[in-house]
């Protein structure tokens, strides 16, 4: 091989090579439709053609809900890391490090305080991207801190649930969060503060068996999987074929488990309207107050 093929050709190829970003396109999980990434982002992460609601992070959710995408992060108490020294194929502490690096969060919950259509509100979001949004000690403490913030500020408490269930790496300590969060919800009811739950895809396991199904109102995003055990496990147990759409939000609404299935575009307005009804707040505030002023 001569010097032309070894030196010149690679340089020419490099000169005319076009770099294409890896996330330029998004493929719809339902239809296989390929959509331009920026179009999906502009549509609040909903595929325009199929109406499929993509999973979004806790930060993205808060940006969509709070006025001006501005809120105050609520600090949550620290908890012991890896109390059981758990190890399966990988050490639990290493899984936590990987999840924190991937998401930029300390755990599966993010809690914010701000205004939604000018109404003060406390919102907690479960991020499925952090170890499947699993419920552990940190998540339990975050939920309780969110409820306490709502009690302190006298605001509605809104939960966006999205989880695979309890975190097995914390054993009984994760299961203990189910009654603890139930007590926090009882305190909200005693104070006559609304607790609104928005079920996202998926919401399963111990989360569904506790605080995700104890709301005053249950909303759900279209097509969300909601249940305790998954459909495949149920079919294997009862040895029968389940109905089409079983455990999806639309099916649960038809059978009285969910109050309304709400498109992501309408969630902010719906949550604000329900909160005003529960708190007997006026239809619109006379003036806009900044989040910093509301926190004082």
PDB file of C-alpha atoms in Angstrom:
ATOM      1  CA  UNK A   1       0.000   0.000   0.000  1.00  0.00           C
ATOM      2  CA  UNK A   2       1.463   3.382  -0.996  1.00  0.00           C
ATOM      3  CA  UNK A   3       1.669   6.634   0.929  1.00  0.00           C
ATOM      4  CA  UNK A   4      -1.397   8.108  -0.867  1.00  0.00           C
ATOM      5  CA  UNK A   5      -3.782   5.444   0.515  1.00  0.00           C
ATOM      6  CA  UNK A   6      -2.208   5.575   3.984  1.00  0.00           C
ATOM      7  CA  UNK A   7      -2.036   9.355   4.487  1.00  0.00           C
ATOM      8  CA  UNK A   8      -4.191  11.290   2.051  1.00  0.00           C
ATOM      9  CA  UNK A   9      -7.376   9.178   2.020  1.00  0.00           C
ATOM     10  CA  UNK A  10      -8.007   9.198   5.782  1.00  0.00           C
ATOM     11  CA  UNK A  11      -7.552  12.972   5.827  1.00  0.00           C
ATOM     12  CA  UNK A  12     -10.060  13.413   3.006  1.00  0.00           C
ATOM     13  CA  UNK A  13     -12.608  11.186   4.781  1.00  0.00           C
ATOM     14  CA  UNK A  14     -12.211  13.142   7.986  1.00  0.00           C
ATOM     15  CA  UNK A  15     -12.592  16.429   6.140  1.00  0.00           C
ATOM     16  CA  UNK A  16     -16.044  15.545   4.784  1.00  0.00           C
ATOM     17  CA  UNK A  17     -17.317  13.521   7.758  1.00  0.00           C
ATOM     18  CA  UNK A  18     -20.564  14.807   9.338  1.00  0.00           C
ATOM     19  CA  UNK A  19     -21.141  14.428  13.042  1.00  0.00           C
ATOM     20  CA  UNK A  20     -24.705  13.377  13.926  1.00  0.00           C
ATOM     21  CA  UNK A  21     -25.828  13.615  17.578  1.00  0.00           C
ATOM     22  CA  UNK A  22     -26.949  10.324  19.126  1.00  0.00           C
ATOM     23  CA  UNK A  23     -30.192  11.850  20.452  1.00  0.00           C
ATOM     24  CA  UNK A  24     -31.289  13.603  17.269  1.00  0.00           C
ATOM     25  CA  UNK A  25     -34.261  11.256  16.844  1.00  0.00           C
ATOM     26  CA  UNK A  26     -36.611   9.457  19.245  1.00  0.00           C
ATOM     27  CA  UNK A  27     -38.341   6.184  18.395  1.00  0.00           C
ATOM     28  CA  UNK A  28     -41.866   5.746  19.755  1.00  0.00           C
ATOM     29  CA  UNK A  29     -41.993   2.587  21.934  1.00  0.00           C
ATOM     30  CA  UNK A  30     -45.568   1.861  20.816  1.00  0.00           C
ATOM     31  CA  UNK A  31     -45.612   2.463  17.059  1.00  0.00           C
ATOM     32  CA  UNK A  32     -41.943   2.579  16.115  1.00  0.00           C
ATOM     33  CA  UNK A  33     -42.474   6.075  14.696  1.00  0.00           C
ATOM     34  CA  UNK A  34     -39.253   8.092  14.507  1.00  0.00           C
ATOM     35  CA  UNK A  35     -39.689  11.694  15.628  1.00  0.00           C
ATOM     36  CA  UNK A  36     -37.326  14.637  15.763  1.00  0.00           C
ATOM     37  CA  UNK A  37     -36.028  15.016  19.346  1.00  0.00           C
ATOM     38  CA  UNK A  38     -36.760  18.745  19.580  1.00  0.00           C
ATOM     39  CA  UNK A  39     -40.357  18.213  18.429  1.00  0.00           C
ATOM     40  CA  UNK A  40     -40.926  15.741  21.268  1.00  0.00           C
ATOM     41  CA  UNK A  41     -39.287  18.057  23.786  1.00  0.00           C
ATOM     42  CA  UNK A  42     -41.441  20.990  22.635  1.00  0.00           C
ATOM     43  CA  UNK A  43     -44.512  18.765  23.037  1.00  0.00           C
ATOM     44  CA  UNK A  44     -43.724  18.110  26.728  1.00  0.00           C
ATOM     45  CA  UNK A  45     -42.140  14.733  25.888  1.00  0.00           C
ATOM     46  CA  UNK A  46     -45.295  13.351  24.291  1.00  0.00           C
ATOM     47  CA  UNK A  47     -44.904  11.672  20.868  1.00  0.00           C
ATOM     48  CA  UNK A  48     -47.042  13.876  18.550  1.00  0.00           C
ATOM     49  CA  UNK A  49     -48.422  11.097  16.339  1.00  0.00           C
ATOM     50  CA  UNK A  50     -49.122   8.279  18.801  1.00  0.00           C
ATOM     51  CA  UNK A  51     -49.735  10.416  21.925  1.00  0.00           C
ATOM     52  CA  UNK A  52     -47.331   8.164  23.835  1.00  0.00           C
ATOM     53  CA  UNK A  53     -46.206   9.826  27.080  1.00  0.00           C
ATOM     54  CA  UNK A  54     -42.459   9.409  27.481  1.00  0.00           C
ATOM     55  CA  UNK A  55     -40.946   9.065  30.943  1.00  0.00           C
ATOM     56  CA  UNK A  56     -39.430  12.300  32.176  1.00  0.00           C
ATOM     57  CA  UNK A  57     -37.105  13.142  35.052  1.00  0.00           C
ATOM     58  CA  UNK A  58     -38.171  14.715  38.330  1.00  0.00           C
ATOM     59  CA  UNK A  59     -36.585  18.027  37.345  1.00  0.00           C
ATOM     60  CA  UNK A  60     -38.394  18.066  33.996  1.00  0.00           C
ATOM     61  CA  UNK A  61     -41.674  17.362  35.777  1.00  0.00           C
ATOM     62  CA  UNK A  62     -41.203  20.256  38.175  1.00  0.00           C
ATOM     63  CA  UNK A  63     -40.310  22.542  35.284  1.00  0.00           C
ATOM     64  CA  UNK A  64     -43.583  21.669  33.569  1.00  0.00           C
ATOM     65  CA  UNK A  65     -45.674  22.197  36.696  1.00  0.00           C
ATOM     66  CA  UNK A  66     -44.361  25.305  38.431  1.00  0.00           C
ATOM     67  CA  UNK A  67     -44.999  28.800  37.087  1.00  0.00           C
ATOM     68  CA  UNK A  68     -42.013  30.060  35.127  1.00  0.00           C
ATOM     69  CA  UNK A  69     -40.266  26.698  35.771  1.00  0.00           C
ATOM     70  CA  UNK A  70     -39.158  28.214  39.084  1.00  0.00           C
ATOM     71  CA  UNK A  71     -39.396  26.626  42.526  1.00  0.00           C
ATOM     72  CA  UNK A  72     -37.549  26.148  45.794  1.00  0.00           C
ATOM     73  CA  UNK A  73     -35.976  22.741  46.343  1.00  0.00           C
ATOM     74  CA  UNK A  74     -37.022  21.253  49.676  1.00  0.00           C
ATOM     75  CA  UNK A  75     -34.043  19.723  51.476  1.00  0.00           C
ATOM     76  CA  UNK A  76     -34.701  16.189  52.689  1.00  0.00           C
ATOM     77  CA  UNK A  77     -33.115  14.489  55.741  1.00  0.00           C
ATOM     78  CA  UNK A  78     -30.087  12.272  55.216  1.00  0.00           C
ATOM     79  CA  UNK A  79     -30.411   8.562  55.916  1.00  0.00           C
ATOM     80  CA  UNK A  80     -27.871   5.770  56.489  1.00  0.00           C
ATOM     81  CA  UNK A  81     -26.324   4.495  53.268  1.00  0.00           C
ATOM     82  CA  UNK A  82     -26.492   0.717  52.715  1.00  0.00           C
ATOM     83  CA  UNK A  83     -27.606  -0.159  56.282  1.00  0.00           C
ATOM     84  CA  UNK A  84     -27.788  -3.892  55.483  1.00  0.00           C
ATOM     85  CA  UNK A  85     -24.460  -4.043  53.576  1.00  0.00           C
ATOM     86  CA  UNK A  86     -26.451  -5.622  50.765  1.00  0.00           C
ATOM     87  CA  UNK A  87     -24.807  -7.267  47.794  1.00  0.00           C
ATOM     88  CA  UNK A  88     -26.191  -9.211  44.840  1.00  0.00           C
ATOM     89  CA  UNK A  89     -24.394  -9.123  41.487  1.00  0.00           C
ATOM     90  CA  UNK A  90     -23.146  -5.714  42.586  1.00  0.00           C
ATOM     91  CA  UNK A  91     -22.766  -3.889  45.887  1.00  0.00           C
ATOM     92  CA  UNK A  92     -25.770  -1.741  46.783  1.00  0.00           C
ATOM     93  CA  UNK A  93     -23.538   1.221  47.556  1.00  0.00           C
ATOM     94  CA  UNK A  94     -22.101   0.979  44.026  1.00  0.00           C
ATOM     95  CA  UNK A  95     -25.605   0.897  42.535  1.00  0.00           C
ATOM     96  CA  UNK A  96     -26.417   4.065  44.458  1.00  0.00           C
ATOM     97  CA  UNK A  97     -23.288   5.782  43.146  1.00  0.00           C
ATOM     98  CA  UNK A  98     -24.139   4.824  39.572  1.00  0.00           C
ATOM     99  CA  UNK A  99     -27.732   6.073  39.937  1.00  0.00           C
ATOM    100  CA  UNK A 100     -26.569   9.360  41.448  1.00  0.00           C
ATOM    101  CA  UNK A 101     -24.079   9.894  38.656  1.00  0.00           C
ATOM    102  CA  UNK A 102     -26.675   9.057  36.007  1.00  0.00           C
ATOM    103  CA  UNK A 103     -29.497  11.262  37.363  1.00  0.00           C
ATOM    104  CA  UNK A 104     -27.667  13.948  39.329  1.00  0.00           C
ATOM    105  CA  UNK A 105     -29.978  13.252  42.280  1.00  0.00           C
ATOM    106  CA  UNK A 106     -29.328  11.815  45.724  1.00  0.00           C
ATOM    107  CA  UNK A 107     -32.301   9.464  45.531  1.00  0.00           C
ATOM    108  CA  UNK A 108     -35.565   8.741  43.744  1.00  0.00           C
ATOM    109  CA  UNK A 109     -37.558  11.672  45.173  1.00  0.00           C
ATOM    110  CA  UNK A 110     -37.404  15.382  44.458  1.00  0.00           C
ATOM    111  CA  UNK A 111     -39.590  17.832  46.392  1.00  0.00           C
ATOM    112  CA  UNK A 112     -40.285  21.420  45.389  1.00  0.00           C
ATOM    113  CA  UNK A 113     -42.280  24.351  46.723  1.00  0.00           C
ATOM    114  CA  UNK A 114     -43.567  27.086  44.454  1.00  0.00           C
ATOM    115  CA  UNK A 115     -46.634  28.351  42.620  1.00  0.00           C
ATOM    116  CA  UNK A 116     -48.877  26.556  40.146  1.00  0.00           C
ATOM    117  CA  UNK A 117     -51.096  29.037  38.317  1.00  0.00           C
ATOM    118  CA  UNK A 118     -50.332  31.457  41.170  1.00  0.00           C
ATOM    119  CA  UNK A 119     -51.472  29.019  43.856  1.00  0.00           C
ATOM    120  CA  UNK A 120     -48.812  28.017  46.446  1.00  0.00           C
ATOM    121  CA  UNK A 121     -48.163  24.299  46.187  1.00  0.00           C
ATOM    122  CA  UNK A 122     -45.819  21.553  47.365  1.00  0.00           C
ATOM    123  CA  UNK A 123     -44.977  18.905  44.765  1.00  0.00           C
ATOM    124  CA  UNK A 124     -43.091  15.623  45.222  1.00  0.00           C
ATOM    125  CA  UNK A 125     -41.924  13.666  42.180  1.00  0.00           C
ATOM    126  CA  UNK A 126     -40.716  10.090  42.049  1.00  0.00           C
ATOM    127  CA  UNK A 127     -38.058   9.634  39.376  1.00  0.00           C
ATOM    128  CA  UNK A 128     -38.179   6.203  37.724  1.00  0.00           C
ATOM    129  CA  UNK A 129     -34.710   6.852  36.320  1.00  0.00           C
ATOM    130  CA  UNK A 130     -33.231   6.438  39.814  1.00  0.00           C
ATOM    131  CA  UNK A 131     -33.238   2.680  40.433  1.00  0.00           C
ATOM    132  CA  UNK A 132     -36.768   2.376  39.061  1.00  0.00           C
ATOM    133  CA  UNK A 133     -38.096   5.005  41.466  1.00  0.00           C
ATOM    134  CA  UNK A 134     -37.934   2.377  44.194  1.00  0.00           C
ATOM    135  CA  UNK A 135     -39.113   3.179  47.713  1.00  0.00           C
ATOM    136  CA  UNK A 136     -36.359   3.111  50.313  1.00  0.00           C
ATOM    137  CA  UNK A 137     -35.552   5.023  53.484  1.00  0.00           C
ATOM    138  CA  UNK A 138     -34.463   8.138  51.600  1.00  0.00           C
ATOM    139  CA  UNK A 139     -37.622   8.156  49.485  1.00  0.00           C
ATOM    140  CA  UNK A 140     -39.780   7.671  52.566  1.00  0.00           C
ATOM    141  CA  UNK A 141     -38.088  10.563  54.348  1.00  0.00           C
ATOM    142  CA  UNK A 142     -38.486  12.755  51.243  1.00  0.00           C
ATOM    143  CA  UNK A 143     -42.214  12.002  51.028  1.00  0.00           C
ATOM    144  CA  UNK A 144     -42.712  12.776  54.717  1.00  0.00           C
ATOM    145  CA  UNK A 145     -40.679  15.990  54.395  1.00  0.00           C
ATOM    146  CA  UNK A 146     -42.877  17.006  51.456  1.00  0.00           C
ATOM    147  CA  UNK A 147     -46.017  16.394  53.530  1.00  0.00           C
ATOM    148  CA  UNK A 148     -44.544  18.346  56.452  1.00  0.00           C
ATOM    149  CA  UNK A 149     -43.702  21.222  54.108  1.00  0.00           C
ATOM    150  CA  UNK A 150     -47.302  21.273  52.884  1.00  0.00           C
ATOM    151  CA  UNK A 151     -48.485  21.314  56.492  1.00  0.00           C
ATOM    152  CA  UNK A 152     -46.095  24.125  57.400  1.00  0.00           C
ATOM    153  CA  UNK A 153     -46.944  26.246  54.331  1.00  0.00           C
ATOM    154  CA  UNK A 154     -50.630  25.202  54.403  1.00  0.00           C
ATOM    155  CA  UNK A 155     -50.559  24.207  50.736  1.00  0.00           C
ATOM    156  CA  UNK A 156     -51.931  21.273  48.757  1.00  0.00           C
ATOM    157  CA  UNK A 157     -49.551  18.341  48.484  1.00  0.00           C
ATOM    158  CA  UNK A 158     -49.232  16.835  45.000  1.00  0.00           C
ATOM    159  CA  UNK A 159     -47.434  13.560  44.324  1.00  0.00           C
ATOM    160  CA  UNK A 160     -46.275  12.322  40.923  1.00  0.00           C
ATOM    161  CA  UNK A 161     -45.845   8.601  41.520  1.00  0.00           C
ATOM    162  CA  UNK A 162     -43.652   6.446  39.295  1.00  0.00           C
ATOM    163  CA  UNK A 163     -42.039   3.384  40.799  1.00  0.00           C
ATOM    164  CA  UNK A 164     -41.401  -0.324  40.544  1.00  0.00           C
ATOM    165  CA  UNK A 165     -42.092  -0.772  44.259  1.00  0.00           C
ATOM    166  CA  UNK A 166     -40.083  -1.149  47.449  1.00  0.00           C
ATOM    167  CA  UNK A 167     -36.281  -1.259  47.256  1.00  0.00           C
ATOM    168  CA  UNK A 168     -35.219  -4.825  47.940  1.00  0.00           C
ATOM    169  CA  UNK A 169     -31.676  -3.814  48.926  1.00  0.00           C
ATOM    170  CA  UNK A 170     -33.058  -2.243  52.103  1.00  0.00           C
ATOM    171  CA  UNK A 171     -35.331  -5.130  53.054  1.00  0.00           C
ATOM    172  CA  UNK A 172     -37.724  -4.493  55.943  1.00  0.00           C
ATOM    173  CA  UNK A 173     -36.436  -0.932  56.260  1.00  0.00           C
ATOM    174  CA  UNK A 174     -37.981  -0.089  52.889  1.00  0.00           C
ATOM    175  CA  UNK A 175     -41.284  -1.777  53.803  1.00  0.00           C
ATOM    176  CA  UNK A 176     -41.437   0.313  56.983  1.00  0.00           C
ATOM    177  CA  UNK A 177     -41.865   3.406  54.801  1.00  0.00           C
ATOM    178  CA  UNK A 178     -45.345   2.251  53.760  1.00  0.00           C
ATOM    179  CA  UNK A 179     -46.981   2.822  57.186  1.00  0.00           C
ATOM    180  CA  UNK A 180     -44.823   5.905  57.848  1.00  0.00           C
ATOM    181  CA  UNK A 181     -46.016   7.635  54.679  1.00  0.00           C
ATOM    182  CA  UNK A 182     -49.598   6.612  55.497  1.00  0.00           C
ATOM    183  CA  UNK A 183     -49.324   8.440  58.822  1.00  0.00           C
ATOM    184  CA  UNK A 184     -48.061  11.551  57.017  1.00  0.00           C
ATOM    185  CA  UNK A 185     -51.113  11.449  54.725  1.00  0.00           C
ATOM    186  CA  UNK A 186     -53.388  11.148  57.751  1.00  0.00           C
ATOM    187  CA  UNK A 187     -51.850  14.336  59.156  1.00  0.00           C
ATOM    188  CA  UNK A 188     -52.660  16.133  55.896  1.00  0.00           C
ATOM    189  CA  UNK A 189     -56.272  15.009  56.120  1.00  0.00           C
ATOM    190  CA  UNK A 190     -56.541  16.090  59.749  1.00  0.00           C
ATOM    191  CA  UNK A 191     -55.341  19.535  58.639  1.00  0.00           C
ATOM    192  CA  UNK A 192     -57.877  19.491  55.781  1.00  0.00           C
ATOM    193  CA  UNK A 193     -55.165  19.938  53.163  1.00  0.00           C
ATOM    194  CA  UNK A 194     -55.675  18.243  49.778  1.00  0.00           C
ATOM    195  CA  UNK A 195     -53.461  15.361  48.752  1.00  0.00           C
ATOM    196  CA  UNK A 196     -53.569  14.852  44.982  1.00  0.00           C
ATOM    197  CA  UNK A 197     -51.874  11.861  43.328  1.00  0.00           C
ATOM    198  CA  UNK A 198     -50.852  11.721  39.674  1.00  0.00           C
ATOM    199  CA  UNK A 199     -50.027   8.160  38.597  1.00  0.00           C
ATOM    200  CA  UNK A 200     -47.396   7.910  35.869  1.00  0.00           C
ATOM    201  CA  UNK A 201     -45.939   4.969  33.976  1.00  0.00           C
ATOM    202  CA  UNK A 202     -45.278   2.694  35.801  1.00  0.00           C
ATOM    203  CA  UNK A 203     -46.664   2.765  39.354  1.00  0.00           C
ATOM    204  CA  UNK A 204     -46.494  -0.696  40.900  1.00  0.00           C
ATOM    205  CA  UNK A 205     -45.600  -2.746  43.966  1.00  0.00           C
ATOM    206  CA  UNK A 206     -45.491  -1.384  47.493  1.00  0.00           C
ATOM    207  CA  UNK A 207     -45.917   2.187  46.285  1.00  0.00           C
ATOM    208  CA  UNK A 208     -49.314   1.317  44.795  1.00  0.00           C
ATOM    209  CA  UNK A 209     -50.120  -0.571  48.006  1.00  0.00           C
ATOM    210  CA  UNK A 210     -49.533   2.542  50.110  1.00  0.00           C
ATOM    211  CA  UNK A 211     -49.329   6.286  49.463  1.00  0.00           C
ATOM    212  CA  UNK A 212     -49.993   6.183  45.703  1.00  0.00           C
ATOM    213  CA  UNK A 213     -53.564   4.995  46.297  1.00  0.00           C
ATOM    214  CA  UNK A 214     -54.454   7.128  49.320  1.00  0.00           C
ATOM    215  CA  UNK A 215     -55.048  10.441  47.567  1.00  0.00           C
ATOM    216  CA  UNK A 216     -58.159  12.584  47.763  1.00  0.00           C
ATOM    217  CA  UNK A 217     -58.116  12.508  43.954  1.00  0.00           C
ATOM    218  CA  UNK A 218     -56.272  10.092  41.669  1.00  0.00           C
ATOM    219  CA  UNK A 219     -55.270  11.329  38.241  1.00  0.00           C
ATOM    220  CA  UNK A 220     -53.280   9.285  35.726  1.00  0.00           C
ATOM    221  CA  UNK A 221     -51.385   9.942  32.531  1.00  0.00           C
ATOM    222  CA  UNK A 222     -52.650   8.107  29.419  1.00  0.00           C
ATOM    223  CA  UNK A 223     -51.400   4.543  29.015  1.00  0.00           C
ATOM    224  CA  UNK A 224     -49.744   4.359  32.440  1.00  0.00           C
ATOM    225  CA  UNK A 225     -49.221   0.887  33.929  1.00  0.00           C
ATOM    226  CA  UNK A 226     -50.743   0.884  37.419  1.00  0.00           C
ATOM    227  CA  UNK A 227     -50.995  -2.148  39.683  1.00  0.00           C
ATOM    228  CA  UNK A 228     -49.390  -4.226  42.404  1.00  0.00           C
ATOM    229  CA  UNK A 229     -47.983  -7.215  40.517  1.00  0.00           C
ATOM    230  CA  UNK A 230     -47.251  -7.028  36.802  1.00  0.00           C
ATOM    231  CA  UNK A 231     -49.607  -8.509  34.186  1.00  0.00           C
ATOM    232  CA  UNK A 232     -47.194 -11.324  33.307  1.00  0.00           C
ATOM    233  CA  UNK A 233     -46.965 -12.437  36.954  1.00  0.00           C
ATOM    234  CA  UNK A 234     -50.757 -12.375  37.311  1.00  0.00           C
ATOM    235  CA  UNK A 235     -51.273 -14.425  34.136  1.00  0.00           C
ATOM    236  CA  UNK A 236     -48.775 -17.025  35.315  1.00  0.00           C
ATOM    237  CA  UNK A 237     -50.497 -17.194  38.706  1.00  0.00           C
ATOM    238  CA  UNK A 238     -54.138 -17.468  37.614  1.00  0.00           C
ATOM    239  CA  UNK A 239     -53.282 -19.263  34.332  1.00  0.00           C
ATOM    240  CA  UNK A 240     -55.675 -17.074  32.362  1.00  0.00           C
ATOM    241  CA  UNK A 241     -55.294 -14.439  29.677  1.00  0.00           C
ATOM    242  CA  UNK A 242     -55.922 -10.929  30.997  1.00  0.00           C
ATOM    243  CA  UNK A 243     -58.233  -8.455  29.185  1.00  0.00           C
ATOM    244  CA  UNK A 244     -56.714  -6.004  26.713  1.00  0.00           C
ATOM    245  CA  UNK A 245     -55.435  -2.888  28.422  1.00  0.00           C
ATOM    246  CA  UNK A 246     -55.539  -4.537  31.849  1.00  0.00           C
ATOM    247  CA  UNK A 247     -53.836  -2.376  34.534  1.00  0.00           C
ATOM    248  CA  UNK A 248     -53.554   0.572  32.156  1.00  0.00           C
ATOM    249  CA  UNK A 249     -54.883   3.934  33.351  1.00  0.00           C
ATOM    250  CA  UNK A 250     -57.865   3.921  30.982  1.00  0.00           C
ATOM    251  CA  UNK A 251     -58.926   0.447  32.198  1.00  0.00           C
ATOM    252  CA  UNK A 252     -58.601   1.533  35.836  1.00  0.00           C
ATOM    253  CA  UNK A 253     -60.728   4.610  35.208  1.00  0.00           C
ATOM    254  CA  UNK A 254     -63.484   2.465  33.719  1.00  0.00           C
ATOM    255  CA  UNK A 255     -63.406   0.276  36.838  1.00  0.00           C
ATOM    256  CA  UNK A 256     -63.332   3.092  39.415  1.00  0.00           C
ATOM    257  CA  UNK A 257     -59.690   2.930  40.511  1.00  0.00           C
ATOM    258  CA  UNK A 258     -58.708   6.238  38.890  1.00  0.00           C
ATOM    259  CA  UNK A 259     -60.787   9.423  38.894  1.00  0.00           C
ATOM    260  CA  UNK A 260     -59.545  10.848  35.589  1.00  0.00           C
ATOM    261  CA  UNK A 261     -57.012  10.185  32.844  1.00  0.00           C
ATOM    262  CA  UNK A 262     -55.413  13.534  32.022  1.00  0.00           C
ATOM    263  CA  UNK A 263     -53.118  14.417  29.128  1.00  0.00           C
ATOM    264  CA  UNK A 264     -49.783  15.869  30.196  1.00  0.00           C
ATOM    265  CA  UNK A 265     -50.643  19.159  28.481  1.00  0.00           C
ATOM    266  CA  UNK A 266     -53.646  19.548  30.820  1.00  0.00           C
ATOM    267  CA  UNK A 267     -52.127  18.321  34.090  1.00  0.00           C
ATOM    268  CA  UNK A 268     -50.991  21.692  35.404  1.00  0.00           C
ATOM    269  CA  UNK A 269     -54.388  23.329  34.845  1.00  0.00           C
ATOM    270  CA  UNK A 270     -56.238  20.295  36.253  1.00  0.00           C
ATOM    271  CA  UNK A 271     -54.134  20.106  39.423  1.00  0.00           C
ATOM    272  CA  UNK A 272     -54.503  23.865  39.969  1.00  0.00           C
ATOM    273  CA  UNK A 273     -58.276  23.730  39.455  1.00  0.00           C
ATOM    274  CA  UNK A 274     -58.693  20.816  41.889  1.00  0.00           C
ATOM    275  CA  UNK A 275     -56.493  22.526  44.473  1.00  0.00           C
ATOM    276  CA  UNK A 276     -58.580  25.698  44.266  1.00  0.00           C
ATOM    277  CA  UNK A 277     -61.761  23.691  44.752  1.00  0.00           C
ATOM    278  CA  UNK A 278     -60.393  21.871  47.803  1.00  0.00           C
ATOM    279  CA  UNK A 279     -58.928  24.994  49.424  1.00  0.00           C
ATOM    280  CA  UNK A 280     -61.795  27.313  48.354  1.00  0.00           C
ATOM    281  CA  UNK A 281     -59.242  29.637  46.805  1.00  0.00           C
ATOM    282  CA  UNK A 282     -60.361  32.306  44.300  1.00  0.00           C
ATOM    283  CA  UNK A 283     -60.309  31.439  40.624  1.00  0.00           C
ATOM    284  CA  UNK A 284     -57.302  33.672  40.043  1.00  0.00           C
ATOM    285  CA  UNK A 285     -54.974  35.517  42.371  1.00  0.00           C
ATOM    286  CA  UNK A 286     -55.187  39.321  42.254  1.00  0.00           C
ATOM    287  CA  UNK A 287     -51.463  39.664  41.776  1.00  0.00           C
ATOM    288  CA  UNK A 288     -48.457  37.463  41.124  1.00  0.00           C
ATOM    289  CA  UNK A 289     -46.214  36.855  44.130  1.00  0.00           C
ATOM    290  CA  UNK A 290     -42.707  35.544  43.634  1.00  0.00           C
ATOM    291  CA  UNK A 291     -41.700  32.146  44.939  1.00  0.00           C
ATOM    292  CA  UNK A 292     -39.164  33.768  47.263  1.00  0.00           C
ATOM    293  CA  UNK A 293     -41.888  35.905  48.835  1.00  0.00           C
ATOM    294  CA  UNK A 294     -44.188  32.901  49.208  1.00  0.00           C
ATOM    295  CA  UNK A 295     -41.482  31.026  51.081  1.00  0.00           C
ATOM    296  CA  UNK A 296     -41.143  33.710  53.761  1.00  0.00           C
TER     297      UNK A 296
END
